[in-house]
Amino acid sequence: MYRGNSGQYQYSVWGQGIDRVYRMTASTPWLLSSLGSSQNYNPTAQCADVSWVWLNDTGTKMYLLSWVVGTWFWGTNQLYQYSLSTPRQISAWVTYDTVSFDFSSQDSSIQAVAFSTDWTKMFACGASTQTIYQYELGTAWDVSTATYGWNAFRNISGSAVIWVWFRPDMSYMYVANNFNTAGGSWNNL
């Protein structure tokens, strides 16, 4: 699930045969009980069994991961990039940018991805290696320009890393694992 900075829209995904990205609108920003009308998009031409969604800050780019069923976790090796002709509107024209990024040389099960506030860094949660990987984007928002930088953190919480989030000023990183037994925040990144 992803909520933009305004709290007006919530994006969620349904994989495993349903294969849809949904956008719901909140009549009162950040209030879940006010979520109402929805839009949806089917990305299966590129990204079957979608498992994760993120939009850039202008709402003109959308990023999707897809499911891979493993022994005890789900993940993927590919991140797909799309353009939205109308910002934040997934019922309008959505175009696959013919751009994807392959994480397989670092981890076989990427659970989630987060971006720096200037969109020049990408962080991927690797469940297989219990590592958060950092990538540099040569061009902001364009995952085809991503290059592997360095391992930001290894063996996070002793379990598969499934989620990472940053404070807007990038001073803290928040992490969760798949067993809800550990998580934490780190500063001075």
PDB file of N, CA, C and O in Angstrom, residues 121-185:
ATOM      1  N   LYS A 121      18.339   8.161  -5.463  1.00  0.00           N
ATOM      2  CA  LYS A 121      18.732   6.921  -4.792  1.00  0.00           C
ATOM      3  C   LYS A 121      17.518   6.016  -4.669  1.00  0.00           C
ATOM      4  O   LYS A 121      16.399   6.478  -4.441  1.00  0.00           O
ATOM      5  N   MET A 122      17.764   4.717  -4.798  1.00  0.00           N
ATOM      6  CA  MET A 122      16.716   3.719  -4.661  1.00  0.00           C
ATOM      7  C   MET A 122      17.220   2.676  -3.663  1.00  0.00           C
ATOM      8  O   MET A 122      18.385   2.284  -3.696  1.00  0.00           O
ATOM      9  N   PHE A 123      16.346   2.264  -2.757  1.00  0.00           N
ATOM     10  CA  PHE A 123      16.685   1.283  -1.730  1.00  0.00           C
ATOM     11  C   PHE A 123      15.777   0.073  -1.892  1.00  0.00           C
ATOM     12  O   PHE A 123      14.557   0.228  -1.960  1.00  0.00           O
ATOM     13  N   ALA A 124      16.353  -1.118  -1.965  1.00  0.00           N
ATOM     14  CA  ALA A 124      15.586  -2.339  -2.181  1.00  0.00           C
ATOM     15  C   ALA A 124      15.745  -3.272  -0.986  1.00  0.00           C
ATOM     16  O   ALA A 124      16.860  -3.486  -0.502  1.00  0.00           O
ATOM     17  N   CYS A 125      14.627  -3.822  -0.522  1.00  0.00           N
ATOM     18  CA  CYS A 125      14.616  -4.751   0.608  1.00  0.00           C
ATOM     19  C   CYS A 125      14.817  -6.169   0.098  1.00  0.00           C
ATOM     20  O   CYS A 125      13.923  -6.734  -0.545  1.00  0.00           O
ATOM     21  N   GLY A 126      15.955  -6.747   0.383  1.00  0.00           N
ATOM     22  CA  GLY A 126      16.250  -8.112  -0.040  1.00  0.00           C
ATOM     23  C   GLY A 126      15.946  -9.111   1.047  1.00  0.00           C
ATOM     24  O   GLY A 126      16.621  -9.157   2.071  1.00  0.00           O
ATOM     25  N   ALA A 127      14.919  -9.932   0.833  1.00  0.00           N
ATOM     26  CA  ALA A 127      14.522 -10.917   1.836  1.00  0.00           C
ATOM     27  C   ALA A 127      15.512 -12.075   1.912  1.00  0.00           C
ATOM     28  O   ALA A 127      15.810 -12.572   2.999  1.00  0.00           O
ATOM     29  N   SER A 128      16.030 -12.529   0.775  1.00  0.00           N
ATOM     30  CA  SER A 128      16.938 -13.681   0.760  1.00  0.00           C
ATOM     31  C   SER A 128      18.220 -13.411   1.524  1.00  0.00           C
ATOM     32  O   SER A 128      18.751 -14.290   2.196  1.00  0.00           O
ATOM     33  N   THR A 129      18.728 -12.213   1.418  1.00  0.00           N
ATOM     34  CA  THR A 129      20.007 -11.857   2.035  1.00  0.00           C
ATOM     35  C   THR A 129      19.867 -11.008   3.293  1.00  0.00           C
ATOM     36  O   THR A 129      20.872 -10.642   3.887  1.00  0.00           O
ATOM     37  N   GLN A 130      18.637 -10.663   3.675  1.00  0.00           N
ATOM     38  CA  GLN A 130      18.385  -9.823   4.849  1.00  0.00           C
ATOM     39  C   GLN A 130      19.155  -8.505   4.756  1.00  0.00           C
ATOM     40  O   GLN A 130      19.784  -8.056   5.708  1.00  0.00           O
ATOM     41  N   THR A 131      19.090  -7.890   3.583  1.00  0.00           N
ATOM     42  CA  THR A 131      19.888  -6.710   3.293  1.00  0.00           C
ATOM     43  C   THR A 131      19.043  -5.641   2.622  1.00  0.00           C
ATOM     44  O   THR A 131      18.151  -5.955   1.841  1.00  0.00           O
ATOM     45  N   ILE A 132      19.317  -4.398   2.932  1.00  0.00           N
ATOM     46  CA  ILE A 132      18.749  -3.275   2.191  1.00  0.00           C
ATOM     47  C   ILE A 132      19.857  -2.762   1.276  1.00  0.00           C
ATOM     48  O   ILE A 132      20.926  -2.371   1.736  1.00  0.00           O
ATOM     49  N   TYR A 133      19.601  -2.808  -0.021  1.00  0.00           N
ATOM     50  CA  TYR A 133      20.577  -2.406  -1.025  1.00  0.00           C
ATOM     51  C   TYR A 133      20.317  -0.978  -1.475  1.00  0.00           C
ATOM     52  O   TYR A 133      19.177  -0.573  -1.625  1.00  0.00           O
ATOM     53  N   GLN A 134      21.386  -0.235  -1.723  1.00  0.00           N
ATOM     54  CA  GLN A 134      21.269   1.131  -2.223  1.00  0.00           C
ATOM     55  C   GLN A 134      21.753   1.180  -3.663  1.00  0.00           C
ATOM     56  O   GLN A 134      22.801   0.634  -4.007  1.00  0.00           O
ATOM     57  N   TYR A 135      20.972   1.865  -4.510  1.00  0.00           N
ATOM     58  CA  TYR A 135      21.306   2.058  -5.911  1.00  0.00           C
ATOM     59  C   TYR A 135      21.298   3.551  -6.207  1.00  0.00           C
ATOM     60  O   TYR A 135      20.507   4.294  -5.630  1.00  0.00           O
ATOM     61  N   GLU A 136      22.154   3.970  -7.102  1.00  0.00           N
ATOM     62  CA  GLU A 136      22.198   5.367  -7.538  1.00  0.00           C
ATOM     63  C   GLU A 136      21.446   5.466  -8.860  1.00  0.00           C
ATOM     64  O   GLU A 136      21.629   4.617  -9.743  1.00  0.00           O
ATOM     65  N   LEU A 137      20.584   6.481  -8.994  1.00  0.00           N
ATOM     66  CA  LEU A 137      19.897   6.720 -10.260  1.00  0.00           C
ATOM     67  C   LEU A 137      20.627   7.851 -10.990  1.00  0.00           C
ATOM     68  O   LEU A 137      20.694   8.967 -10.486  1.00  0.00           O
ATOM     69  N   GLY A 138      21.155   7.569 -12.168  1.00  0.00           N
ATOM     70  CA  GLY A 138      21.850   8.583 -12.952  1.00  0.00           C
ATOM     71  C   GLY A 138      20.918   9.711 -13.364  1.00  0.00           C
ATOM     72  O   GLY A 138      21.318  10.865 -13.446  1.00  0.00           O
ATOM     73  N   THR A 139      19.656   9.372 -13.611  1.00  0.00           N
ATOM     74  CA  THR A 139      18.612  10.344 -13.920  1.00  0.00           C
ATOM     75  C   THR A 139      17.474  10.120 -12.933  1.00  0.00           C
ATOM     76  O   THR A 139      16.992   8.990 -12.806  1.00  0.00           O
ATOM     77  N   ALA A 140      17.086  11.169 -12.235  1.00  0.00           N
ATOM     78  CA  ALA A 140      16.002  11.041 -11.252  1.00  0.00           C
ATOM     79  C   ALA A 140      14.778  10.410 -11.898  1.00  0.00           C
ATOM     80  O   ALA A 140      14.437  10.727 -13.037  1.00  0.00           O
ATOM     81  N   TRP A 141      14.143   9.510 -11.182  1.00  0.00           N
ATOM     82  CA  TRP A 141      12.903   8.820 -11.561  1.00  0.00           C
ATOM     83  C   TRP A 141      13.092   7.720 -12.601  1.00  0.00           C
ATOM     84  O   TRP A 141      12.168   6.995 -12.896  1.00  0.00           O
ATOM     85  N   ASP A 142      14.262   7.586 -13.198  1.00  0.00           N
ATOM     86  CA  ASP A 142      14.457   6.627 -14.285  1.00  0.00           C
ATOM     87  C   ASP A 142      15.223   5.406 -13.775  1.00  0.00           C
ATOM     88  O   ASP A 142      16.445   5.455 -13.618  1.00  0.00           O
ATOM     89  N   VAL A 143      14.507   4.283 -13.533  1.00  0.00           N
ATOM     90  CA  VAL A 143      15.162   3.105 -12.968  1.00  0.00           C
ATOM     91  C   VAL A 143      16.108   2.427 -13.953  1.00  0.00           C
ATOM     92  O   VAL A 143      16.943   1.628 -13.542  1.00  0.00           O
ATOM     93  N   SER A 144      16.010   2.742 -15.242  1.00  0.00           N
ATOM     94  CA  SER A 144      16.952   2.159 -16.198  1.00  0.00           C
ATOM     95  C   SER A 144      18.361   2.711 -16.000  1.00  0.00           C
ATOM     96  O   SER A 144      19.326   2.124 -16.478  1.00  0.00           O
ATOM     97  N   THR A 145      18.504   3.824 -15.282  1.00  0.00           N
ATOM     98  CA  THR A 145      19.818   4.418 -15.023  1.00  0.00           C
ATOM     99  C   THR A 145      20.374   4.014 -13.663  1.00  0.00           C
ATOM    100  O   THR A 145      21.389   4.559 -13.224  1.00  0.00           O
ATOM    101  N   ALA A 146      19.728   3.057 -12.987  1.00  0.00           N
ATOM    102  CA  ALA A 146      20.161   2.628 -11.654  1.00  0.00           C
ATOM    103  C   ALA A 146      21.430   1.797 -11.726  1.00  0.00           C
ATOM    104  O   ALA A 146      21.593   0.950 -12.601  1.00  0.00           O
ATOM    105  N   THR A 147      22.339   2.069 -10.806  1.00  0.00           N
ATOM    106  CA  THR A 147      23.543   1.265 -10.649  1.00  0.00           C
ATOM    107  C   THR A 147      23.686   0.916  -9.176  1.00  0.00           C
ATOM    108  O   THR A 147      23.360   1.717  -8.299  1.00  0.00           O
ATOM    109  N   TYR A 148      24.177  -0.288  -8.930  1.00  0.00           N
ATOM    110  CA  TYR A 148      24.350  -0.747  -7.553  1.00  0.00           C
ATOM    111  C   TYR A 148      25.457   0.042  -6.886  1.00  0.00           C
ATOM    112  O   TYR A 148      26.542   0.184  -7.422  1.00  0.00           O
ATOM    113  N   GLY A 149      25.149   0.598  -5.704  1.00  0.00           N
ATOM    114  CA  GLY A 149      26.116   1.397  -4.974  1.00  0.00           C
ATOM    115  C   GLY A 149      26.836   0.607  -3.905  1.00  0.00           C
ATOM    116  O   GLY A 149      27.982   0.210  -4.060  1.00  0.00           O
ATOM    117  N   TRP A 150      26.139   0.297  -2.825  1.00  0.00           N
ATOM    118  CA  TRP A 150      26.745  -0.419  -1.714  1.00  0.00           C
ATOM    119  C   TRP A 150      25.631  -0.985  -0.842  1.00  0.00           C
ATOM    120  O   TRP A 150      24.491  -0.557  -0.916  1.00  0.00           O
ATOM    121  N   ASN A 151      25.962  -1.966  -0.022  1.00  0.00           N
ATOM    122  CA  ASN A 151      24.984  -2.523   0.903  1.00  0.00           C
ATOM    123  C   ASN A 151      24.755  -1.537   2.025  1.00  0.00           C
ATOM    124  O   ASN A 151      25.653  -1.256   2.805  1.00  0.00           O
ATOM    125  N   ALA A 152      23.559  -0.968   2.098  1.00  0.00           N
ATOM    126  CA  ALA A 152      23.261  -0.011   3.153  1.00  0.00           C
ATOM    127  C   ALA A 152      23.281  -0.696   4.512  1.00  0.00           C
ATOM    128  O   ALA A 152      23.907  -0.226   5.439  1.00  0.00           O
ATOM    129  N   PHE A 153      22.599  -1.821   4.615  1.00  0.00           N
ATOM    130  CA  PHE A 153      22.536  -2.560   5.875  1.00  0.00           C
ATOM    131  C   PHE A 153      22.414  -4.041   5.574  1.00  0.00           C
ATOM    132  O   PHE A 153      21.637  -4.442   4.725  1.00  0.00           O
ATOM    133  N   ARG A 154      23.164  -4.869   6.303  1.00  0.00           N
ATOM    134  CA  ARG A 154      23.091  -6.333   6.175  1.00  0.00           C
ATOM    135  C   ARG A 154      22.520  -6.936   7.440  1.00  0.00           C
ATOM    136  O   ARG A 154      22.683  -6.412   8.522  1.00  0.00           O
ATOM    137  N   ASN A 155      21.870  -8.087   7.276  1.00  0.00           N
ATOM    138  CA  ASN A 155      21.329  -8.867   8.385  1.00  0.00           C
ATOM    139  C   ASN A 155      20.426  -8.017   9.277  1.00  0.00           C
ATOM    140  O   ASN A 155      20.521  -8.037  10.499  1.00  0.00           O
ATOM    141  N   ILE A 156      19.546  -7.280   8.659  1.00  0.00           N
ATOM    142  CA  ILE A 156      18.606  -6.429   9.389  1.00  0.00           C
ATOM    143  C   ILE A 156      17.670  -7.302  10.216  1.00  0.00           C
ATOM    144  O   ILE A 156      16.964  -8.141   9.683  1.00  0.00           O
ATOM    145  N   SER A 157      17.668  -7.130  11.490  1.00  0.00           N
ATOM    146  CA  SER A 157      16.745  -7.792  12.412  1.00  0.00           C
ATOM    147  C   SER A 157      16.812  -9.306  12.369  1.00  0.00           C
ATOM    148  O   SER A 157      15.946  -9.973  12.900  1.00  0.00           O
ATOM    149  N   GLY A 158      17.806  -9.875  11.690  1.00  0.00           N
ATOM    150  CA  GLY A 158      17.954 -11.323  11.644  1.00  0.00           C
ATOM    151  C   GLY A 158      16.868 -12.032  10.871  1.00  0.00           C
ATOM    152  O   GLY A 158      16.654 -13.228  11.046  1.00  0.00           O
ATOM    153  N   SER A 159      16.162 -11.335  10.019  1.00  0.00           N
ATOM    154  CA  SER A 159      15.056 -11.930   9.284  1.00  0.00           C
ATOM    155  C   SER A 159      14.875 -11.214   7.954  1.00  0.00           C
ATOM    156  O   SER A 159      15.505 -10.200   7.691  1.00  0.00           O
ATOM    157  N   ALA A 160      13.976 -11.735   7.127  1.00  0.00           N
ATOM    158  CA  ALA A 160      13.729 -11.149   5.809  1.00  0.00           C
ATOM    159  C   ALA A 160      13.203  -9.725   5.939  1.00  0.00           C
ATOM    160  O   ALA A 160      12.225  -9.475   6.626  1.00  0.00           O
ATOM    161  N   VAL A 161      13.856  -8.804   5.272  1.00  0.00           N
ATOM    162  CA  VAL A 161      13.445  -7.398   5.277  1.00  0.00           C
ATOM    163  C   VAL A 161      12.301  -7.236   4.277  1.00  0.00           C
ATOM    164  O   VAL A 161      12.442  -7.580   3.111  1.00  0.00           O
ATOM    165  N   ILE A 162      11.162  -6.701   4.735  1.00  0.00           N
ATOM    166  CA  ILE A 162      10.015  -6.590   3.838  1.00  0.00           C
ATOM    167  C   ILE A 162       9.537  -5.160   3.614  1.00  0.00           C
ATOM    168  O   ILE A 162       8.669  -4.930   2.783  1.00  0.00           O
ATOM    169  N   TRP A 163      10.118  -4.205   4.312  1.00  0.00           N
ATOM    170  CA  TRP A 163       9.611  -2.836   4.193  1.00  0.00           C
ATOM    171  C   TRP A 163      10.672  -1.866   4.663  1.00  0.00           C
ATOM    172  O   TRP A 163      11.367  -2.114   5.640  1.00  0.00           O
ATOM    173  N   VAL A 164      10.794  -0.755   3.954  1.00  0.00           N
ATOM    174  CA  VAL A 164      11.701   0.318   4.367  1.00  0.00           C
ATOM    175  C   VAL A 164      11.026   1.643   4.038  1.00  0.00           C
ATOM    176  O   VAL A 164      10.326   1.763   3.031  1.00  0.00           O
ATOM    177  N   TRP A 165      11.220   2.610   4.902  1.00  0.00           N
ATOM    178  CA  TRP A 165      10.637   3.934   4.712  1.00  0.00           C
ATOM    179  C   TRP A 165      11.598   4.950   5.295  1.00  0.00           C
ATOM    180  O   TRP A 165      12.301   4.671   6.262  1.00  0.00           O
ATOM    181  N   PHE A 166      11.618   6.150   4.725  1.00  0.00           N
ATOM    182  CA  PHE A 166      12.524   7.195   5.192  1.00  0.00           C
ATOM    183  C   PHE A 166      11.750   8.428   5.613  1.00  0.00           C
ATOM    184  O   PHE A 166      10.705   8.730   5.044  1.00  0.00           O
ATOM    185  N   ARG A 167      12.298   9.140   6.594  1.00  0.00           N
ATOM    186  CA  ARG A 167      11.775  10.470   6.899  1.00  0.00           C
ATOM    187  C   ARG A 167      12.043  11.350   5.691  1.00  0.00           C
ATOM    188  O   ARG A 167      13.014  11.122   4.958  1.00  0.00           O
ATOM    189  N   PRO A 168      11.225  12.365   5.470  1.00  0.00           N
ATOM    190  CA  PRO A 168      11.440  13.225   4.301  1.00  0.00           C
ATOM    191  C   PRO A 168      12.841  13.827   4.211  1.00  0.00           C
ATOM    192  O   PRO A 168      13.361  14.015   3.116  1.00  0.00           O
ATOM    193  N   ASP A 169      13.476  14.104   5.355  1.00  0.00           N
ATOM    194  CA  ASP A 169      14.821  14.679   5.308  1.00  0.00           C
ATOM    195  C   ASP A 169      15.913  13.603   5.228  1.00  0.00           C
ATOM    196  O   ASP A 169      17.098  13.912   5.295  1.00  0.00           O
ATOM    197  N   MET A 170      15.511  12.337   5.087  1.00  0.00           N
ATOM    198  CA  MET A 170      16.412  11.186   4.965  1.00  0.00           C
ATOM    199  C   MET A 170      17.288  10.981   6.203  1.00  0.00           C
ATOM    200  O   MET A 170      18.291  10.282   6.149  1.00  0.00           O
ATOM    201  N   SER A 171      16.916  11.549   7.340  1.00  0.00           N
ATOM    202  CA  SER A 171      17.725  11.404   8.543  1.00  0.00           C
ATOM    203  C   SER A 171      17.437  10.100   9.289  1.00  0.00           C
ATOM    204  O   SER A 171      18.227   9.699  10.128  1.00  0.00           O
ATOM    205  N   TYR A 172      16.309   9.455   9.018  1.00  0.00           N
ATOM    206  CA  TYR A 172      15.963   8.183   9.652  1.00  0.00           C
ATOM    207  C   TYR A 172      15.437   7.211   8.622  1.00  0.00           C
ATOM    208  O   TYR A 172      14.701   7.604   7.708  1.00  0.00           O
ATOM    209  N   MET A 173      15.802   5.945   8.803  1.00  0.00           N
ATOM    210  CA  MET A 173      15.286   4.866   7.987  1.00  0.00           C
ATOM    211  C   MET A 173      14.502   3.938   8.912  1.00  0.00           C
ATOM    212  O   MET A 173      14.974   3.589   9.989  1.00  0.00           O
ATOM    213  N   TYR A 174      13.309   3.551   8.499  1.00  0.00           N
ATOM    214  CA  TYR A 174      12.468   2.651   9.276  1.00  0.00           C
ATOM    215  C   TYR A 174      12.357   1.336   8.524  1.00  0.00           C
ATOM    216  O   TYR A 174      12.144   1.322   7.313  1.00  0.00           O
ATOM    217  N   VAL A 175      12.503   0.221   9.243  1.00  0.00           N
ATOM    218  CA  VAL A 175      12.571  -1.102   8.632  1.00  0.00           C
ATOM    219  C   VAL A 175      11.653  -2.055   9.377  1.00  0.00           C
ATOM    220  O   VAL A 175      11.505  -1.966  10.597  1.00  0.00           O
ATOM    221  N   ALA A 176      11.036  -2.988   8.641  1.00  0.00           N
ATOM    222  CA  ALA A 176      10.245  -4.063   9.253  1.00  0.00           C
ATOM    223  C   ALA A 176      10.646  -5.385   8.616  1.00  0.00           C
ATOM    224  O   ALA A 176      11.073  -5.429   7.465  1.00  0.00           O
ATOM    225  N   ASN A 177      10.484  -6.468   9.382  1.00  0.00           N
ATOM    226  CA  ASN A 177      10.772  -7.785   8.824  1.00  0.00           C
ATOM    227  C   ASN A 177       9.480  -8.585   8.681  1.00  0.00           C
ATOM    228  O   ASN A 177       8.410  -8.120   9.056  1.00  0.00           O
ATOM    229  N   ASN A 178       9.582  -9.794   8.150  1.00  0.00           N
ATOM    230  CA  ASN A 178       8.377 -10.553   7.845  1.00  0.00           C
ATOM    231  C   ASN A 178       7.738 -11.255   9.035  1.00  0.00           C
ATOM    232  O   ASN A 178       6.636 -11.764   8.918  1.00  0.00           O
ATOM    233  N   PHE A 179       8.385 -11.301  10.176  1.00  0.00           N
ATOM    234  CA  PHE A 179       7.810 -11.970  11.327  1.00  0.00           C
ATOM    235  C   PHE A 179       7.245 -11.003  12.360  1.00  0.00           C
ATOM    236  O   PHE A 179       6.779 -11.419  13.408  1.00  0.00           O
ATOM    237  N   ASN A 180       7.304  -9.714  12.114  1.00  0.00           N
ATOM    238  CA  ASN A 180       6.849  -8.694  13.046  1.00  0.00           C
ATOM    239  C   ASN A 180       7.505  -8.824  14.409  1.00  0.00           C
ATOM    240  O   ASN A 180       6.970  -8.407  15.409  1.00  0.00           O
ATOM    241  N   THR A 181       8.666  -9.457  14.451  1.00  0.00           N
ATOM    242  CA  THR A 181       9.361  -9.613  15.717  1.00  0.00           C
ATOM    243  C   THR A 181      10.392  -8.525  15.935  1.00  0.00           C
ATOM    244  O   THR A 181      10.854  -8.344  17.045  1.00  0.00           O
ATOM    245  N   ALA A 182      10.745  -7.871  14.864  1.00  0.00           N
ATOM    246  CA  ALA A 182      11.765  -6.838  14.992  1.00  0.00           C
ATOM    247  C   ALA A 182      11.529  -5.778  13.936  1.00  0.00           C
ATOM    248  O   ALA A 182      10.815  -5.983  12.981  1.00  0.00           O
ATOM    249  N   GLY A 183      12.133  -4.713  14.123  1.00  0.00           N
ATOM    250  CA  GLY A 183      12.063  -3.597  13.199  1.00  0.00           C
ATOM    251  C   GLY A 183      12.827  -2.508  13.886  1.00  0.00           C
ATOM    252  O   GLY A 183      13.335  -2.709  14.983  1.00  0.00           O
ATOM    253  N   GLY A 184      12.922  -1.399  13.300  1.00  0.00           N
ATOM    254  CA  GLY A 184      13.636  -0.357  13.997  1.00  0.00           C
ATOM    255  C   GLY A 184      13.842   0.846  13.138  1.00  0.00           C
ATOM    256  O   GLY A 184      13.335   0.918  12.021  1.00  0.00           O
ATOM    257  N   SER A 185      14.564   1.768  13.686  1.00  0.00           N
ATOM    258  CA  SER A 185      14.894   2.967  12.933  1.00  0.00           C
ATOM    259  C   SER A 185      16.376   3.256  13.139  1.00  0.00           C
ATOM    260  O   SER A 185      16.938   2.947  14.178  1.00  0.00           O
TER     261      SER A 185
END
